[in-house]
Coordinates of C-alpha atoms in Angstrom, one line a residue:
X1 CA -60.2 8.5 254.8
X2 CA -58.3 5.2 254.9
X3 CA -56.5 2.8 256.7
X4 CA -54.2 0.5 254.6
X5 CA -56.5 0.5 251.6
X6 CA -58.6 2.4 249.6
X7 CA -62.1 2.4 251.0
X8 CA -63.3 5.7 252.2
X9 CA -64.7 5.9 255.5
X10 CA -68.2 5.3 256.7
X11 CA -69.7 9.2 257.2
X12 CA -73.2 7.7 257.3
X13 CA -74.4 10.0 254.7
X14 CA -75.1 13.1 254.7
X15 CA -77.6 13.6 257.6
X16 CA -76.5 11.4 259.7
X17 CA -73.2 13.4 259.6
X18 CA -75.0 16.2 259.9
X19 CA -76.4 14.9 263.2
X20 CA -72.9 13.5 264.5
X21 CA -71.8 16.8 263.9
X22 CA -74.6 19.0 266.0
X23 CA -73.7 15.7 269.0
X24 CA -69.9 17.2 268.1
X25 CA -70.9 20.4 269.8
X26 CA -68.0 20.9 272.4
X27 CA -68.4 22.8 275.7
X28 CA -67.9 26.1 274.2
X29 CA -70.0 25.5 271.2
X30 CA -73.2 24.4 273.0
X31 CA -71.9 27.7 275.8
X32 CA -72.2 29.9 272.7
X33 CA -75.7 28.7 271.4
X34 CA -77.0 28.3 274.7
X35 CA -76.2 32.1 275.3
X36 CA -76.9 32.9 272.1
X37 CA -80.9 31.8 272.9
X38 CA -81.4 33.5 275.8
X39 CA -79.9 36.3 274.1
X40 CA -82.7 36.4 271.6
X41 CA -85.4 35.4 274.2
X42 CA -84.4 38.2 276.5
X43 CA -84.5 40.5 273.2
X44 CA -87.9 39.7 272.6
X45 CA -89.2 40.2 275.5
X46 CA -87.3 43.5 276.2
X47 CA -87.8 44.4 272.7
X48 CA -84.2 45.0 272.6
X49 CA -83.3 44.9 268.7
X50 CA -79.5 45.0 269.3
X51 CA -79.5 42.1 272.0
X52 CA -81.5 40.3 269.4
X53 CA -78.4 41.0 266.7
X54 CA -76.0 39.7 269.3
X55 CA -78.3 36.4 270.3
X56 CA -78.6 35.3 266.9
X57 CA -74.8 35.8 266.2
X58 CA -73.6 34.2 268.9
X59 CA -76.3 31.5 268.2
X60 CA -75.5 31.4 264.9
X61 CA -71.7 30.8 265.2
X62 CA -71.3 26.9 266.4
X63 CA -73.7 26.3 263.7
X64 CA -72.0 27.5 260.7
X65 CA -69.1 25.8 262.6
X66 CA -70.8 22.4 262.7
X67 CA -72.0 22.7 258.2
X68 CA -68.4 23.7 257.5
X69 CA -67.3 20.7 259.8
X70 CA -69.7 18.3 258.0
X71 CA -68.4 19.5 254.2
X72 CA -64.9 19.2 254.6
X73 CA -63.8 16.5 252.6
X74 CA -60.7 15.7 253.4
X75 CA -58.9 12.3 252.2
X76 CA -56.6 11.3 254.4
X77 CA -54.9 7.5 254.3
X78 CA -53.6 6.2 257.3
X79 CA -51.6 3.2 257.8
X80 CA -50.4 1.1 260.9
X81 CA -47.2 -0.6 260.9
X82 CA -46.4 -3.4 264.4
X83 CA -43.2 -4.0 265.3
X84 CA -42.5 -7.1 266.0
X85 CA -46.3 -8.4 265.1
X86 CA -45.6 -11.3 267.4
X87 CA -44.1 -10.5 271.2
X88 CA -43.5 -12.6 274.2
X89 CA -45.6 -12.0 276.7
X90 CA -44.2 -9.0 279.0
X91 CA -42.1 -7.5 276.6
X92 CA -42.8 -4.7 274.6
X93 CA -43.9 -3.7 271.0
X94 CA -43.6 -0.5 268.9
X95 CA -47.0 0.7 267.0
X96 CA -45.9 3.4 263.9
X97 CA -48.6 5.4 262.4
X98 CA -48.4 7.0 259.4
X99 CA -50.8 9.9 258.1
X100 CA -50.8 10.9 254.4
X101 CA -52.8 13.4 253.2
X102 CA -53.7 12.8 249.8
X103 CA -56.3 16.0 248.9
X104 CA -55.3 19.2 247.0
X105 CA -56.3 21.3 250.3
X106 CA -54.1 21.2 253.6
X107 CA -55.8 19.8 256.7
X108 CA -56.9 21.8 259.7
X109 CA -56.2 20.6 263.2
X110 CA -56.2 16.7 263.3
X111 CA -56.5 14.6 266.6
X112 CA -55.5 11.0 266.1
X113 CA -56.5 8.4 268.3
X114 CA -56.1 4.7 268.1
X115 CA -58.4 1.8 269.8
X116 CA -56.3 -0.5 272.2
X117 CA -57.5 -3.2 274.7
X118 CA -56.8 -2.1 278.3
X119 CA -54.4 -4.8 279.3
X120 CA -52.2 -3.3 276.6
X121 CA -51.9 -0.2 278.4
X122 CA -53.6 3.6 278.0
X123 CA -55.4 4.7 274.7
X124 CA -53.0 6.5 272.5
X125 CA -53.8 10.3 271.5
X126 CA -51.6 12.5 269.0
X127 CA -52.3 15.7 267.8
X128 CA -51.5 16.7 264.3
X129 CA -51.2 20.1 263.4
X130 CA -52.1 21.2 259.7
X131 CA -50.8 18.7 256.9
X132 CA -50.0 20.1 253.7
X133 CA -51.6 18.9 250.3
X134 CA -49.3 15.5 250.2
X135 CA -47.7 15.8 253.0
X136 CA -47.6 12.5 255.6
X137 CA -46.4 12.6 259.2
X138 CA -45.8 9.6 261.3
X139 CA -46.2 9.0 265.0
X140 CA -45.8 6.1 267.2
X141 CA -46.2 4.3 270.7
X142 CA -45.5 1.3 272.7
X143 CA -47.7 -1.3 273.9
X144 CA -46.7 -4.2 276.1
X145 CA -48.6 -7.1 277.9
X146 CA -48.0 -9.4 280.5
X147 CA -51.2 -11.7 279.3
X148 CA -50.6 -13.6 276.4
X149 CA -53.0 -13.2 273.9
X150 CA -53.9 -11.8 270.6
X151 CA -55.0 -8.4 270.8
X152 CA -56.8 -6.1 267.9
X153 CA -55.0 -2.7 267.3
X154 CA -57.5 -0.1 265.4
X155 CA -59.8 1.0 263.8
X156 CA -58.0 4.5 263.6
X157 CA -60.0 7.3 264.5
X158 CA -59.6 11.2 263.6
X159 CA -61.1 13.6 265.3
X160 CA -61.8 17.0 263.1
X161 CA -62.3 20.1 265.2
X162 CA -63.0 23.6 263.9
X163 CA -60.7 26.5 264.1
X164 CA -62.7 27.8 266.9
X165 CA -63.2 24.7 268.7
X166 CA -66.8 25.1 268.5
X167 CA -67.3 21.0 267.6
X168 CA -65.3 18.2 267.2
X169 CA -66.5 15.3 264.3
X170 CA -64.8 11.8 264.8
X171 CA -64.5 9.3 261.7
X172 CA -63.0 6.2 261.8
X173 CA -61.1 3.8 259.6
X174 CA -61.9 0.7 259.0
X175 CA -58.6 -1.5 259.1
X176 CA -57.4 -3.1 262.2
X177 CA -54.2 -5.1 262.6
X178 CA -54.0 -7.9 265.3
X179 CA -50.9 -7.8 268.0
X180 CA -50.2 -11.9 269.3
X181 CA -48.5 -11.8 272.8
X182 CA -47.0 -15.9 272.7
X183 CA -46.1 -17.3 275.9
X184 CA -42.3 -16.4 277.7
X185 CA -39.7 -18.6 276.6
X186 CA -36.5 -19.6 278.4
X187 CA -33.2 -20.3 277.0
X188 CA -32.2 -24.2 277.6
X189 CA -29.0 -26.0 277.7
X190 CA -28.0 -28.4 275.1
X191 CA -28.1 -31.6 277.2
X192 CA -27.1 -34.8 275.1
X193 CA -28.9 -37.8 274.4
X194 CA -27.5 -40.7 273.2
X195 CA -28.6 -44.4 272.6
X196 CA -30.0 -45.9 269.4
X197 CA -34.0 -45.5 270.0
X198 CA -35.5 -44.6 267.0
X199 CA -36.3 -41.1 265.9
X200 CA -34.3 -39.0 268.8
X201 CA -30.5 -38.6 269.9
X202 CA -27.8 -39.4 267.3
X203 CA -30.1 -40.9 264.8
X204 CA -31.2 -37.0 264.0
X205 CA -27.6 -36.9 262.2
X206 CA -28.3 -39.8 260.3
X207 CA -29.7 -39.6 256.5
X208 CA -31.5 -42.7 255.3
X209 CA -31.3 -42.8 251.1
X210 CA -34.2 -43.5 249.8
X211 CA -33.0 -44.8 245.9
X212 CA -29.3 -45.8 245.8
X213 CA -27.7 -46.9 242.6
X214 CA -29.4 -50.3 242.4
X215 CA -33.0 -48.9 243.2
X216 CA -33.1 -45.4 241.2
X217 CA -37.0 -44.5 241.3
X218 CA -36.5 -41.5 238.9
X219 CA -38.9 -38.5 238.6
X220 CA -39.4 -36.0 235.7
X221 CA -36.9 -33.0 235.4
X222 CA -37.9 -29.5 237.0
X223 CA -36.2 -26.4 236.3
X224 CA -33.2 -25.8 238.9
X225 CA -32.7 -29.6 238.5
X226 CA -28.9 -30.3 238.7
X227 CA -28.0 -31.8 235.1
X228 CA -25.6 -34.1 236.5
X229 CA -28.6 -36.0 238.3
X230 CA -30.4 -37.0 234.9
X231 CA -30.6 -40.9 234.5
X232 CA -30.5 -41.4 230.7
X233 CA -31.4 -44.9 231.0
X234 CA -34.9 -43.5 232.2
X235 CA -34.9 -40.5 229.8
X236 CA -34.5 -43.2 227.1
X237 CA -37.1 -45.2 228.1
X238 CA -40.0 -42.4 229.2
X239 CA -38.8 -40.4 226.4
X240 CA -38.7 -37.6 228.5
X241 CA -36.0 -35.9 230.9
X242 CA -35.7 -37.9 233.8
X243 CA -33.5 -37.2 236.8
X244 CA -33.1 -39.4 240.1
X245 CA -34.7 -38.4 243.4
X246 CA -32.2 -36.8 245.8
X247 CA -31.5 -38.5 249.1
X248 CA -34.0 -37.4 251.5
X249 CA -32.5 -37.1 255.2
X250 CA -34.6 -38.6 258.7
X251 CA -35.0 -36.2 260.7
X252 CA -35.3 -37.1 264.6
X253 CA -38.9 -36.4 266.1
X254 CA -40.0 -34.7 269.2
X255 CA -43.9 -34.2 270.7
X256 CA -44.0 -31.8 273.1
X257 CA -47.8 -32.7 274.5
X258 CA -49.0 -29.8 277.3
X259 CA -51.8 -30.6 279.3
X260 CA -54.5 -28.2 279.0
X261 CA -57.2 -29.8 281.8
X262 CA -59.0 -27.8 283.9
X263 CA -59.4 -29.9 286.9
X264 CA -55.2 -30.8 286.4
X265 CA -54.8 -27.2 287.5
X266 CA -56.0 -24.4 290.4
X267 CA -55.4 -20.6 290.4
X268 CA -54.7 -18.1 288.0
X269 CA -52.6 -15.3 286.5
X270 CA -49.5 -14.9 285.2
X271 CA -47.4 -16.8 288.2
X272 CA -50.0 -20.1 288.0
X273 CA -48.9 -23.6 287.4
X274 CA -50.5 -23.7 283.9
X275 CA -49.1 -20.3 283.1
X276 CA -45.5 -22.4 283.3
X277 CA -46.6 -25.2 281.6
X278 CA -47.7 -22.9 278.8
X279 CA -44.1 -21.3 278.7
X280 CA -42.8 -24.4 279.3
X281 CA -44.0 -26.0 276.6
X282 CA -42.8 -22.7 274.2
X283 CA -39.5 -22.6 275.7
X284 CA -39.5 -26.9 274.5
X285 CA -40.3 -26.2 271.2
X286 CA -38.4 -23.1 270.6
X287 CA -34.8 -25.1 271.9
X288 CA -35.8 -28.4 269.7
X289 CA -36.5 -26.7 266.6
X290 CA -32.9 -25.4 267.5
X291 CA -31.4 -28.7 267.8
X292 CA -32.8 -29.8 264.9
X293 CA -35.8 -32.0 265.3
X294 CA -39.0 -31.8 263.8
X295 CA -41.5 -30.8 266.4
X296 CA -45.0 -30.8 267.0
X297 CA -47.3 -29.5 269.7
X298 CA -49.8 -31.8 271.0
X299 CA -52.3 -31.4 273.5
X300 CA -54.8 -33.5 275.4
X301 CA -57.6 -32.9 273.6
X302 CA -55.8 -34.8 270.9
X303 CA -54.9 -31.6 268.3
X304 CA -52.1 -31.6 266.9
X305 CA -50.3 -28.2 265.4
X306 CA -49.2 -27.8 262.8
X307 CA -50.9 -30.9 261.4
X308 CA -49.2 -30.8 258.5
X309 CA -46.1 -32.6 256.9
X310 CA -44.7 -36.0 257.5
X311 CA -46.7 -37.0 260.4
X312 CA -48.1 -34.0 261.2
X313 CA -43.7 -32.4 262.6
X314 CA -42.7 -29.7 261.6
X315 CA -38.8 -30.3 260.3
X316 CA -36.4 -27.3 260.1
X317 CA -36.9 -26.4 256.5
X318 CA -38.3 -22.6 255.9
X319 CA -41.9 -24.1 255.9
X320 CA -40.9 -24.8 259.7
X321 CA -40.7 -20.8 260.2
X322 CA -44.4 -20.9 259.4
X323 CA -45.3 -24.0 261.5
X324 CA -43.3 -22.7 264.7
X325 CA -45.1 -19.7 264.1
X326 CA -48.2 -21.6 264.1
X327 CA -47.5 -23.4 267.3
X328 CA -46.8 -20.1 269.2
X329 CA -49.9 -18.3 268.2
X330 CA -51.5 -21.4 269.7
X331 CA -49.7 -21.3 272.6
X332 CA -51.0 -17.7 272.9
X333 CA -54.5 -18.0 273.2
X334 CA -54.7 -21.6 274.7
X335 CA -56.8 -22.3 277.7
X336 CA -58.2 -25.1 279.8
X337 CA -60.1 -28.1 278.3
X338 CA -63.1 -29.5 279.4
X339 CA -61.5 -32.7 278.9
X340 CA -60.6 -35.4 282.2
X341 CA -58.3 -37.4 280.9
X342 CA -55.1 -37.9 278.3
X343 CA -57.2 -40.7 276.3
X344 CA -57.5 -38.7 273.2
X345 CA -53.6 -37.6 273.3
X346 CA -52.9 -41.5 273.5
X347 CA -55.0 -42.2 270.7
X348 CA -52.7 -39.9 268.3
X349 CA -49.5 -41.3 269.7
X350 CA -50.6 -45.0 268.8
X351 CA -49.1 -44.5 265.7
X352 CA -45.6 -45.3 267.0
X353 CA -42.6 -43.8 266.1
X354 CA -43.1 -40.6 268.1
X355 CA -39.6 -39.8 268.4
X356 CA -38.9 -37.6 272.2
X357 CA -42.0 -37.1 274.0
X358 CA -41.5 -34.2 276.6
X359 CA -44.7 -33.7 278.2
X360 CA -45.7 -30.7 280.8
X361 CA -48.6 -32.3 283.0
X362 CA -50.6 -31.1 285.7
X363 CA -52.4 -33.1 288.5
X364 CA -52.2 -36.9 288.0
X365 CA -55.1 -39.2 289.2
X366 CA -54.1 -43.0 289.2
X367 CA -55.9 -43.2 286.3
X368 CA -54.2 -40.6 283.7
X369 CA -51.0 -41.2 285.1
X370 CA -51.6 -45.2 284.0
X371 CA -52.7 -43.8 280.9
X372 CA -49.5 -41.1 280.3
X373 CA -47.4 -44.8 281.4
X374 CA -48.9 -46.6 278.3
X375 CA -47.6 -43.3 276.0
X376 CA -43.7 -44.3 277.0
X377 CA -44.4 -47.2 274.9
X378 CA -45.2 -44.8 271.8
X379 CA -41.7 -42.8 272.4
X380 CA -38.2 -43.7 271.7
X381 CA -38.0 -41.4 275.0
X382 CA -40.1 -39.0 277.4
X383 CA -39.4 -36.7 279.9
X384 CA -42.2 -35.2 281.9
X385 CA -42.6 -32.4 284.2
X386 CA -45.5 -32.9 286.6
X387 CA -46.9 -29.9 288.7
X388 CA -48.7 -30.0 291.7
X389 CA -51.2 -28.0 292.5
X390 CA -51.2 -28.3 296.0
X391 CA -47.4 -27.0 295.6
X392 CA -48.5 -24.4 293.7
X393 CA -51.5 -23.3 295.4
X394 CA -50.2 -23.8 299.1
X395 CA -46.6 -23.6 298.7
X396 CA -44.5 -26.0 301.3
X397 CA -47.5 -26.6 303.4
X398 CA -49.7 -29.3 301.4
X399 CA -52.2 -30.9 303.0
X400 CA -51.8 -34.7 304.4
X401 CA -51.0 -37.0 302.2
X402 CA -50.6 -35.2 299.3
X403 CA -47.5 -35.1 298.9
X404 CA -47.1 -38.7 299.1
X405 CA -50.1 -39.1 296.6
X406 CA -47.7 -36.9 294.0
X407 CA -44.8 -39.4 294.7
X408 CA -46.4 -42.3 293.8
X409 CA -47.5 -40.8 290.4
X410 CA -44.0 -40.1 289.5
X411 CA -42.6 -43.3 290.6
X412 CA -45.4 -44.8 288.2
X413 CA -44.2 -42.8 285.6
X414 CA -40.2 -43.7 286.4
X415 CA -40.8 -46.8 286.6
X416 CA -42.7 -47.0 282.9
X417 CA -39.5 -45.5 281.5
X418 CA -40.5 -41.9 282.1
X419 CA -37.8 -39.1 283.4
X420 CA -40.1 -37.4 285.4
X421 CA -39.3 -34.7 287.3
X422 CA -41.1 -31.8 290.1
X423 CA -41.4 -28.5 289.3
X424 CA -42.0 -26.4 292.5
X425 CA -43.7 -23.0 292.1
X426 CA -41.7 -20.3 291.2
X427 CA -38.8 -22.4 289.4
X428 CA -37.2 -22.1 286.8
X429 CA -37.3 -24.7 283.9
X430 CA -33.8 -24.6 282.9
X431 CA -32.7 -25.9 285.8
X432 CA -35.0 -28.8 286.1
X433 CA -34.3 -29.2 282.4
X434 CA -30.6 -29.9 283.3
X435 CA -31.9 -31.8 286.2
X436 CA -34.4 -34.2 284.2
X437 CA -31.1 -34.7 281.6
X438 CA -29.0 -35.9 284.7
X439 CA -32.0 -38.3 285.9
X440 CA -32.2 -39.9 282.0
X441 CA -27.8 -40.2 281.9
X442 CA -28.2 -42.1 285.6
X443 CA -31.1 -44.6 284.3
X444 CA -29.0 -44.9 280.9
X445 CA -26.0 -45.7 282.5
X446 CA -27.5 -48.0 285.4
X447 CA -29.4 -50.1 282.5
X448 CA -26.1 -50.2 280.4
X449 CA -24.7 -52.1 283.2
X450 CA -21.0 -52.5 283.3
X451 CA -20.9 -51.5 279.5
X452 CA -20.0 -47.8 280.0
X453 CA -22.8 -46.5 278.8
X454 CA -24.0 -42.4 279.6
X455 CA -25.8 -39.9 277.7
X456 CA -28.7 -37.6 278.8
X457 CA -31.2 -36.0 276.4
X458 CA -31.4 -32.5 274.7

């Protein structure tokens, strides 16, 4: 039997399947040989030939059962379709199942029954009446998950049973397929930036040429190549088709860095404060791949997904598919760092020319939030959303002084050029989204002066 492939399963040879088999005995099988040896004891010792007859028949039956059971050989493949493979956390996915069998000999009775974690709900069981010589049926069922996560589906297992339900043999597949739950993401609105910091608002519209007419810097000719981009003056000279690079746009940049810290966050489950910043940082990524930046996902450990690329962005090209993939099935199964501070996230950004830094922090000490004032200097703009665990924790009734504590953090951080905004439990982040784009138009526009100047972010 197999599952996606060709390898047969694992009967354990012949013995051993002969003992899985006799462990197969169902109630009524081990009923039947039970009463089947007392039927023969009480023979002997009544010298009652006929009783003897019926002990050793009854006795007799759930064996024969159990060596017919062992040498079927039927070859059944099996095969395990998810749909989607990749869900947000809470909604649902649809597992299809799909049975061939691929003997010359119909199937008896077949119970399927596929291996699911708990948290993805109740163990799926179908039962398959007989299957013709290549005939397939398909089944399916749901699974959903308000954990994020990646979760292994399988391996399949079939469970044989006799015609007179005497024993039941199960054999598994091998295959398994894997089910990613990625974090919840919320719809943003497009709020505008403007200004001319490198790497982020308009400048994302702007294409820098990299060889104009007075600087060609040629390369050789590839199939697909448009003919009317050959430079003969090159061909001539390499003695070889030559044709000139094409301009290559700059794309705006954006780091959305989540902070993963233990001691930044308290409680648990899918309402806590790092719970939000998880989404929160999905639901970031998700809308500026829309807009058209290239995005990566940093955290304060100092790793960096995808890695990959110009700088280690991911741009909006198809490989970007794959890295935004990448960045959600990180998002899935991240947790909290051993990690106390946000050194090792500043020591990536020292580079320069981050682009948008959007950064979902939890608690602040004087310390990190000096530290997370030093990375405005790496960003042509940031925008942080800071939560409170005291909020979070104790809702409106903090304890003294904390709530001034968490107010001087984010003055630090406004006054180093951060837009740094609040989050209160339960809220929603398009709202303070909207809110931190109003906060970054007002310090625009006061800086601008009498100049008319406004924009916000996005």
């Amino acid at each position: 039997m197999t599952a996606g492939g060709p390898a047969a399963m694992d009967d354990g040879g012949e013995k051993g399947a002969l003992r899985a088999a006799l462990s197969g005995l169902t109630t009524r099988g081990r009923s039947f040989l039970a009463a089947g040896i007392a039927a023969a004891v009480c023979a002997y010792v009544l010298g009652q030939a006929d009783l003897l007859r019926v002990g050793l028949l009854l006795a007799a039956l759930p064996l024969v059962c159990v060596v017919v059971l062992v040498r079927t050989r039927y070859r059944v493949a099996g095969t395990r379709r998810l749909s989607p493979s990749r869900v947000p956390a809470g909604s649902e996915a649809r597992v299809h199942l799909r049975m061939e069998n691929v003997s010359r000999m119909p199937t008896g009775l077949l119970m399927l029954q596929d291996r699911v974690p708990y948290v993805l709900g109740p163990r799926p069981r179908f039962v398959l009446d007989r299957v013709e010589a290549g005939g397939r049926r398909e089944v399916s069922y749901r699974v959903r998950s308000d954990l994020r996560g990646r979760y292994p589906l399988g391996p399949l297992q079939l469970r044989l049973s006799d015609p007179f339900g005497m024993c039941e043999l199960t054999r598994s597949f091998s295959a398994y397929d894997t089910l990613v739950v990625i974090p919840r993401t919320e719809p943003l609105p497009p709020v505008r930036l403007s200004g001319e910091a490198s790497g982020y608002g308009e400048g994302r519209q702007r294409s820098l040429a990299l060889a104009g007419d007075d600087d060609v810097i040629p390369r050789g000719y590839r199939h697909g190549d448009d003919l009317r981009r050959v430079h003969w003056r090159s061909t001539a000279r390499y003695g070889e088709l030559m044709v000139r690079r094409e301009e290559q746009p700059q794309r705006a940049r954006c780091t959305v860095l989540l902070d993963t810290r233990q001691i930044a966050y308290q409680g648990a489950g899918p309402d806590s404060a790092f719970e939000w910043a998880v989404s929160g940082a999905a639901s970031a990524l998700v809308h500026m791949l829309e807009r058209g930046f290239a995005v990566r996902l940093l955290t304060d450990d100092g790793t960096a997904v995808p890695g990959e690329g110009a700088g280690g962005f991911a741009g909006s090209t198809q490989e970007s598919a794959d890295s935004a993939g990448l960045m959600m099935d990180t998002l899935a199964v991240v947790d909290h760092s051993d990690g106390s501070g946000l050194s090792r996230a500043y020591d990536v950004m020292r580079g320069g020319n981050e682009g948008l830094l959007i950064a979902f922090f939890g608690d602040l000490d004087e310390e990190q939030a000096a530290v997370a004032a030093r990375m405005r200097q790496r960003s042509g703009g940031a925008v942080a959303f800071v939560l409170s665990s005291t909020d979070w924790v104790q809702g409106d009734v903090p304890p003294a002084g904390a709530d001034g504590a968490s107010e001087r953090r984010l003055r630090l951080l406004r006054e180093s050029g951060w837009t740094a905004v609040a989050v209160p439990p339960g809220a929603g982040l398009a709202r303070y989204w909207q809110q931190a784009g109003q906060q970054g138009a007002a310090a625009q526009s006061a800086a601008a002066g009498t100049t008319g100047f406004s924009g916000g972010w996005s």
